[in-house]
mmCIF file of C-alpha atoms in Angstrom:
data_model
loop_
_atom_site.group_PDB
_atom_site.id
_atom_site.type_symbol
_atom_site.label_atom_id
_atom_site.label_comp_id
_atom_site.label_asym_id
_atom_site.label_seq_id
_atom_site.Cartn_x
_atom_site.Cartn_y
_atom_site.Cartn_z
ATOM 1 C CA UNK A 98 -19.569 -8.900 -4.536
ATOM 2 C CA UNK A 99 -16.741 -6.799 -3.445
ATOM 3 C CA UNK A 100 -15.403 -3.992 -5.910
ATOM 4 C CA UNK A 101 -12.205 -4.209 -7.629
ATOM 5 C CA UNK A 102 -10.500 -1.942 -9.615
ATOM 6 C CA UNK A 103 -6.811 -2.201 -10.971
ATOM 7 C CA UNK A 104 -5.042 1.330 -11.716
ATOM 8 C CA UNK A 105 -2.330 0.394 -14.403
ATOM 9 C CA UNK A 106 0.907 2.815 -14.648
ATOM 10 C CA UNK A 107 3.366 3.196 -17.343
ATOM 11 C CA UNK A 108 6.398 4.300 -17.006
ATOM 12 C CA UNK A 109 8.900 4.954 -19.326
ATOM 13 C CA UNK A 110 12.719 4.620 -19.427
ATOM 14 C CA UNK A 111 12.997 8.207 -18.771
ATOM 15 C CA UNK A 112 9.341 8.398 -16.541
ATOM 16 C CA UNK A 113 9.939 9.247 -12.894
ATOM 17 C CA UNK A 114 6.972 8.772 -10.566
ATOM 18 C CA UNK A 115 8.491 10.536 -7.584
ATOM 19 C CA UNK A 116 8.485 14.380 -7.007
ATOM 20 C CA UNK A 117 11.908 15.772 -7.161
ATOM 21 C CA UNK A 118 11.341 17.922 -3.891
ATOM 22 C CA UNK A 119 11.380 15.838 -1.326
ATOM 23 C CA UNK A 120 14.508 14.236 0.195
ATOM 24 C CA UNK A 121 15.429 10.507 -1.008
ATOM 25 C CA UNK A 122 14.691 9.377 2.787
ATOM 26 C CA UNK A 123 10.806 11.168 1.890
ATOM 27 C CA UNK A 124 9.644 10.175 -0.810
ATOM 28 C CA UNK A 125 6.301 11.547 -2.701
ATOM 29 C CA UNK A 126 4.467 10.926 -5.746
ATOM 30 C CA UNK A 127 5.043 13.247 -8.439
ATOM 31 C CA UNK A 128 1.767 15.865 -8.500
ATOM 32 C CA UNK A 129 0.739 14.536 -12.127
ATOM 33 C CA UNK A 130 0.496 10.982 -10.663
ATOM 34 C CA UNK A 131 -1.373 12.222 -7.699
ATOM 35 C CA UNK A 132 -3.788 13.532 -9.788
ATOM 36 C CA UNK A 133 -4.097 10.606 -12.007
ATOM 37 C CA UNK A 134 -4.267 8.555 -9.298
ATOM 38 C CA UNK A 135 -7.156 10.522 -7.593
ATOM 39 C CA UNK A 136 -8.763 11.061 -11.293
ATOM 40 C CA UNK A 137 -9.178 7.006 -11.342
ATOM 41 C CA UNK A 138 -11.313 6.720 -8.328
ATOM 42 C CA UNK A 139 -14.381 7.803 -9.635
ATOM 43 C CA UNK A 140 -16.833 7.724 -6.713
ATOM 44 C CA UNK A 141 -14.511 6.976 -4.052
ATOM 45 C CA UNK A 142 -16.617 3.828 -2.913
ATOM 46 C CA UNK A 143 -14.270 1.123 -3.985
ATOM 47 C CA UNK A 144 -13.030 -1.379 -1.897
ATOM 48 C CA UNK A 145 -10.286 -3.466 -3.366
ATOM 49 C CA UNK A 146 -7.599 -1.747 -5.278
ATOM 50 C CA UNK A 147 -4.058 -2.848 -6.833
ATOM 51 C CA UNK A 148 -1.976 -0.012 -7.926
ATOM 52 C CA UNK A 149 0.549 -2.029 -10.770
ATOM 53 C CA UNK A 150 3.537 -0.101 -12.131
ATOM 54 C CA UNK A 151 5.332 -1.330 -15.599
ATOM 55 C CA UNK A 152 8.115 -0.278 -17.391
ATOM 56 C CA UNK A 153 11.923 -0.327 -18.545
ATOM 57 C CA UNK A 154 13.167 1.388 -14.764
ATOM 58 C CA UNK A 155 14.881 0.641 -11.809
ATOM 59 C CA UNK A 156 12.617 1.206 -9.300
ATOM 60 C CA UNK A 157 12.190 -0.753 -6.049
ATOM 61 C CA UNK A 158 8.431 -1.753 -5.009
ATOM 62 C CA UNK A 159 9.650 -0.529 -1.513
ATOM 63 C CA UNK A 160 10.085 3.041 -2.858
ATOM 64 C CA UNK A 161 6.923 3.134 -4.696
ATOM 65 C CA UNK A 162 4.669 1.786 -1.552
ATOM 66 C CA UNK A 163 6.648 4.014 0.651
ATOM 67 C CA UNK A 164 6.240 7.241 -2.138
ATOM 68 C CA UNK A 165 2.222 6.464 -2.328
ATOM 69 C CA UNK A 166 1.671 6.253 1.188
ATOM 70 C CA UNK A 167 3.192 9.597 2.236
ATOM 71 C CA UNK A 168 1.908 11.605 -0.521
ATOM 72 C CA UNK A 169 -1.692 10.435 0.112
ATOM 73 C CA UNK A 170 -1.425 10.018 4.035
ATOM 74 C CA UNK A 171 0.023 13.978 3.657
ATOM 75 C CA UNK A 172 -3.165 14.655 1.641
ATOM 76 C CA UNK A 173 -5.592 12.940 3.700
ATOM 77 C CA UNK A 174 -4.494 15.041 6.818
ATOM 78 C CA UNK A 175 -4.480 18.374 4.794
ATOM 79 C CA UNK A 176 -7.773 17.444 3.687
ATOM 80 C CA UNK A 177 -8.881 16.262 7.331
ATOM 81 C CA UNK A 178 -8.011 19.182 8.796
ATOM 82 C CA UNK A 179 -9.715 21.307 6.189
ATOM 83 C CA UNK A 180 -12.734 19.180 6.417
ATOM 84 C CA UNK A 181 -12.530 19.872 10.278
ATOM 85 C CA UNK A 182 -12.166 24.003 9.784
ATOM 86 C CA UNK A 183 -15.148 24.254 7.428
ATOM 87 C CA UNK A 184 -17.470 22.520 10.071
ATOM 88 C CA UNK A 185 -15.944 24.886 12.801
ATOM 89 C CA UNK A 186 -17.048 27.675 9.817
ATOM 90 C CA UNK A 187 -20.139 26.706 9.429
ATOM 91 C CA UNK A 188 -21.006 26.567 12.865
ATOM 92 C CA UNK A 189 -19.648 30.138 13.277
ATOM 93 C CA UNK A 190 -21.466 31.261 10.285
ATOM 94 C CA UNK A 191 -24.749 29.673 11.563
ATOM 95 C CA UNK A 192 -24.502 31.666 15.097
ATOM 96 C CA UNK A 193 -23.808 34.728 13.538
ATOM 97 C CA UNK A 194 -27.073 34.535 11.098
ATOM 98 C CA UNK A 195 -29.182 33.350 13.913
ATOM 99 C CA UNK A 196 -27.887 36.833 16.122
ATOM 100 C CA UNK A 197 -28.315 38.840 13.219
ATOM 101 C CA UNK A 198 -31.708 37.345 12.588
ATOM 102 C CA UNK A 199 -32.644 38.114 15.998
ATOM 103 C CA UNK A 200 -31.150 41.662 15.962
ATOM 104 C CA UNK A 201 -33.783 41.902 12.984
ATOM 105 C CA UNK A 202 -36.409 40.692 14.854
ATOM 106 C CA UNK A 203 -36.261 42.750 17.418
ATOM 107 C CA UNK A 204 -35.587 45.751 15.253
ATOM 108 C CA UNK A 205 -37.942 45.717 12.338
ATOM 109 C CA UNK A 206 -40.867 46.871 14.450
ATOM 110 C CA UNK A 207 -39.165 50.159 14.601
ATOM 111 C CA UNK A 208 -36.559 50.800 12.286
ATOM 112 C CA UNK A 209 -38.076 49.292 8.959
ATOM 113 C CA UNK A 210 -34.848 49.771 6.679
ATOM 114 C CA UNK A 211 -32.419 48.575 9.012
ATOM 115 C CA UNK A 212 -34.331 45.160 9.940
ATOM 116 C CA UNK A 213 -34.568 45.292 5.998
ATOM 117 C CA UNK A 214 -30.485 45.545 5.438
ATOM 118 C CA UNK A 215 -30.287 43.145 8.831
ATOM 119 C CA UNK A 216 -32.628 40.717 7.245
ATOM 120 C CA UNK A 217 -30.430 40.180 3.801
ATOM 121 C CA UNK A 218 -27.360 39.643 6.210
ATOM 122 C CA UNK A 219 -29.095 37.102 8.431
ATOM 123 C CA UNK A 220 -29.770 35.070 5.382
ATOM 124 C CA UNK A 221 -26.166 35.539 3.471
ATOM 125 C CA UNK A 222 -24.338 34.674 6.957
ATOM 126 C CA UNK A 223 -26.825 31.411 7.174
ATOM 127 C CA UNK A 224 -26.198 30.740 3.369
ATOM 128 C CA UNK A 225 -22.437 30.796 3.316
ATOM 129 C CA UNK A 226 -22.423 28.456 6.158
ATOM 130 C CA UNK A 227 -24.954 26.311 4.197
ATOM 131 C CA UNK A 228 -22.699 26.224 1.209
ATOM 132 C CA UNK A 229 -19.496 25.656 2.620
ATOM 133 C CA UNK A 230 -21.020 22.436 4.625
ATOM 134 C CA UNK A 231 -23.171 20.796 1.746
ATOM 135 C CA UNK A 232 -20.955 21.179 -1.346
ATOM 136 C CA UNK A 233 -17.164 22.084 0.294
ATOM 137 C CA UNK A 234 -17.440 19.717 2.316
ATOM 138 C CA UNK A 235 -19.008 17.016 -0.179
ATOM 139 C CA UNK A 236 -15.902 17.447 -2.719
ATOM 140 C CA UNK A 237 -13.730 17.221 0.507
ATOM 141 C CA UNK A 238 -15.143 14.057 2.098
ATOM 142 C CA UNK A 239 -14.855 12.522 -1.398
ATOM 143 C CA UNK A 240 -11.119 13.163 -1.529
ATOM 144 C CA UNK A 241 -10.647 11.664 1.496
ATOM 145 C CA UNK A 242 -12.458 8.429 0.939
ATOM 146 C CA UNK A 243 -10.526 8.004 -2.182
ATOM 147 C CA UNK A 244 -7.590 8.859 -0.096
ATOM 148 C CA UNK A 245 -8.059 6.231 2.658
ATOM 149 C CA UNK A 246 -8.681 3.939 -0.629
ATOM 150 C CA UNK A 247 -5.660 4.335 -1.652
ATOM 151 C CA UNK A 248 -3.632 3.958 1.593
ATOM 152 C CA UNK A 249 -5.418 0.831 1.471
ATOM 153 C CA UNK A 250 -4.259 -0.547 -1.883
ATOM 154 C CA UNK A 251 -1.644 -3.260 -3.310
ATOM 155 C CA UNK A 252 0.994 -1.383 -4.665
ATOM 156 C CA UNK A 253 3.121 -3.437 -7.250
ATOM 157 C CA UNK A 254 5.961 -3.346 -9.542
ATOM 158 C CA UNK A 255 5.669 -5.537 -12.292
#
C-alpha cells in the first residue's frame, strides 16, 4: 500500500503564494507557505503527494510548479550542505577528544589536576560531536526527506 497524502491550499483573491523578492523569471514560495508546506509532512516518509491550489486568482500551474521546485530544491541544497559540514564537525570534534584523551592519559600519572581539567575536555569535545551528529543531524535529514518529497509531488491548480 503506497502512502498518499493530498496538501490542500487556499488562496484568496488577494492571497499571493510567491515571495515578493525574487525576480518574476525566479520564482519562490512565499516563507509562510514553505513552512506550511514542510509543517504537513509529518514524518517525512511519504511517498505519493499532490500539492492542489484553489481559489478566485490568476495564477498559472506553470508558475506554481516552477515557484515550489526552486524554493525547495534551494532548501534541500542549503540543508545538504549543512548536513555535509556537521559530519565534517563531528569528525573534527571526535579527533580532537580522542588527542585530548590521550594527552590525559599520558599526563594523569603525574600531573593529577591537569589530567583532571584534560579529562572534562576530552569528554565535552567527544560530546559536542556526539550531539551535533545524532540530533542536528536527525532534524536535518528529516528536512531533507520531506524536501526531496516534495520535489517529487503533483503540483495542481484547480
Amino acid at each position: 500500500m503506497k502512502d498518499e497524502l493530498s496538501i490542500n491550499i487556499y488562496l484568496d483573491e488577494t492571497d499571493t503564494p510567491f515571495s515578493r523578492y525574487y525576480s518574476p523569471d525566479d520564482v519562490h514560495l512565499s516563507s509562510d507557505l514553505e513552512d506550511f508546506l514542510l509543517s504537513k509532512l509529518h514524518s517525512g516518509k511519504r511517498k505519493d503527494i499532490e500539492i492542489s491550489f484553489f481559489g478566485q486568482n490568476d495564477f498559472d500551474e506553470k508558475s506554481l510548479k516552477t515557484a515550489t521546485f526552486n524554493t525547495f530544491s534551494n532548501l534541500l541544497e542549503e540543508e545538504e550542505y549543512t548536513y555535509a559540514r556537521n559530519v565534517k564537525k563531528t569528525i573534527v570534534l571526535f579527533v580532537i577528544g580522542i588527542i585530548v584523551g590521550v594527552i590525559y592519559l599520558k599526563l594523569s600519572s603525574n600531573h593529577a589536576y591537569i589530567g583532571g581539567v584534560l579529562s572534562i575536555v576530552c569528554w565535552v569535545f567527544i560530546w559536542s560531536g556526539t550531539e551535533v551528529y545524532f540530533f542536528e543531524n536527525q532534524q536535518i535529514k528529516q528536512t531533507i526527506r520531506k524536501c526531496k518529497n516534495i520535489l517529487n509531488a503533483n503540483v495542481r491548480k484547480k
